[in-house]
CSV table of C-alpha atoms in Angstrom, one decimal:
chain,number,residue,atom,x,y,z
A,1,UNK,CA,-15.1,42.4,4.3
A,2,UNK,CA,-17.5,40.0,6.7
A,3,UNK,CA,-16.1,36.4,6.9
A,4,UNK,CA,-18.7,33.8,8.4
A,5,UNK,CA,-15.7,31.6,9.8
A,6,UNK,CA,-15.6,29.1,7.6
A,7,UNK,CA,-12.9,27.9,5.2
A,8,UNK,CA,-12.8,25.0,2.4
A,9,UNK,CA,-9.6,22.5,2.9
A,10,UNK,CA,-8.2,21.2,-0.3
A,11,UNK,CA,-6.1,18.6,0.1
A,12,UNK,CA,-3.3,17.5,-2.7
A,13,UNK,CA,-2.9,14.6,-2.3
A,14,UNK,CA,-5.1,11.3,-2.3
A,15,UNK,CA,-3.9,8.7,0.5
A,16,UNK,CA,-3.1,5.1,-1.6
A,17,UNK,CA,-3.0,1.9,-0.6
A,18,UNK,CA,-0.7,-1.3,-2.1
A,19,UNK,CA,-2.8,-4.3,-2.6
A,20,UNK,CA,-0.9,-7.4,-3.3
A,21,UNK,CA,-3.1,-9.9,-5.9
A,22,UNK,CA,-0.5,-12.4,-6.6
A,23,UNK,CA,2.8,-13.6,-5.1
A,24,UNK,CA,3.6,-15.5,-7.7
A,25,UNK,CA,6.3,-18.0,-8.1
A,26,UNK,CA,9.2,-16.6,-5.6
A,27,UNK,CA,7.5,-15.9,-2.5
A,28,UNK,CA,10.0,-15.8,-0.4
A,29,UNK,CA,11.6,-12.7,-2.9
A,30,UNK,CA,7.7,-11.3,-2.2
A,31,UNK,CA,7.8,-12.1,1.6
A,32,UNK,CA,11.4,-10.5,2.2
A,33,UNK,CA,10.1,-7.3,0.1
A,34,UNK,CA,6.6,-6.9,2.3
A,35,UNK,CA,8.8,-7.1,5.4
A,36,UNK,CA,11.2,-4.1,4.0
A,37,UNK,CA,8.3,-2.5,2.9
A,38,UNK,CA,6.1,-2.8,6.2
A,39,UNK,CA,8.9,-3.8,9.1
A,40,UNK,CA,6.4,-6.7,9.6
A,41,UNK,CA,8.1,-10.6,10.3
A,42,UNK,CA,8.3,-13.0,8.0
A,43,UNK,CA,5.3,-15.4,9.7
A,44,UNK,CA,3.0,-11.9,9.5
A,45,UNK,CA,3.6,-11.4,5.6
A,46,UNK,CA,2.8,-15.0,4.9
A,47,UNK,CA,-0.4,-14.2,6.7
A,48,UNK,CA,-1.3,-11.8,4.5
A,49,UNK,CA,-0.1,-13.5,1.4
A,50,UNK,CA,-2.7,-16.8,2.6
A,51,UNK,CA,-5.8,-13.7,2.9
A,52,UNK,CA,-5.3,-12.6,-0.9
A,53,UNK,CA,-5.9,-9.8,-2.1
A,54,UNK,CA,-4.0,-8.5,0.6
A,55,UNK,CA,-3.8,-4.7,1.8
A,56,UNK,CA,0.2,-4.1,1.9
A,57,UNK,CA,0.1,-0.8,2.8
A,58,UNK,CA,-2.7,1.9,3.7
A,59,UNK,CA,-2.1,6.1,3.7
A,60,UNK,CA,0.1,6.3,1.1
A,61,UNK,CA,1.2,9.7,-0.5
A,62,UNK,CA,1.2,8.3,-4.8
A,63,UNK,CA,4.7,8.1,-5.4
A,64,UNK,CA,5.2,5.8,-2.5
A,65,UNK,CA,2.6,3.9,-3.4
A,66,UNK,CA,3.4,3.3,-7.1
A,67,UNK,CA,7.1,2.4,-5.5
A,68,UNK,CA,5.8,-0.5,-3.7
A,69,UNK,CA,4.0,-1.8,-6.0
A,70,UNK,CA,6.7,-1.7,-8.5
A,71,UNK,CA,9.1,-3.2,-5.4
A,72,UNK,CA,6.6,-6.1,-5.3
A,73,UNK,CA,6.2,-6.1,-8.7
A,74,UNK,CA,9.9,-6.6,-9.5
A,75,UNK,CA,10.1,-9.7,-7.5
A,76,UNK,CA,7.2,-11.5,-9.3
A,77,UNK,CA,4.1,-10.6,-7.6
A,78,UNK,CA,0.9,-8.9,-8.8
A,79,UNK,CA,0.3,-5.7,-7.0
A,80,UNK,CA,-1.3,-2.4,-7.6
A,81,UNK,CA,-1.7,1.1,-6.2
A,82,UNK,CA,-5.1,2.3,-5.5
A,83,UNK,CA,-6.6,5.3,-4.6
A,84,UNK,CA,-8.8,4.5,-1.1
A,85,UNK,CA,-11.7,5.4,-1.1
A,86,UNK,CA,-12.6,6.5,2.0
């Protein structure tokens, strides 16, 4: 059999991104959860949270995405998994 060389990559999985809408009421709940989530201080989640909607998290594999969001979502923010579209 001839083979020209080249190959088609399929990739499984679609990187996500977390996007924070909303902090809501407890921010500080929503602040301490982006800085377990990302390992980022306190002073550079509240910059994010004052640039709404706010990228959380880029490069995601689904689940961890989804995981995130529901993290953020269980302290009273508005958040979402997204597919990037890159």
């Amino acid at each position: 059999m001839d083979d020209d060389g080249y190959f088609t990559l399929v990739c499984d999985s679609v990187p996500y991104r977390v996007v924070l809408a909303d902090p809501g009421t407890r921010t500080m709940d929503v602040l301490k959860e982006i800085r377990r989530l990302t390992g980022l201080s306190l002073w550079h989640g509240k910059l994010l949270i004052g640039q709404l909607p706010a990228t959380i998290l880029e490069d995601q594999p689904e689940d961890t995405a989804r995981a995130a969001a529901s993290a953020l979502r269980d302290v009273g923010a508005v958040a979402h998994a997204v597919e990037q579209d890159d």
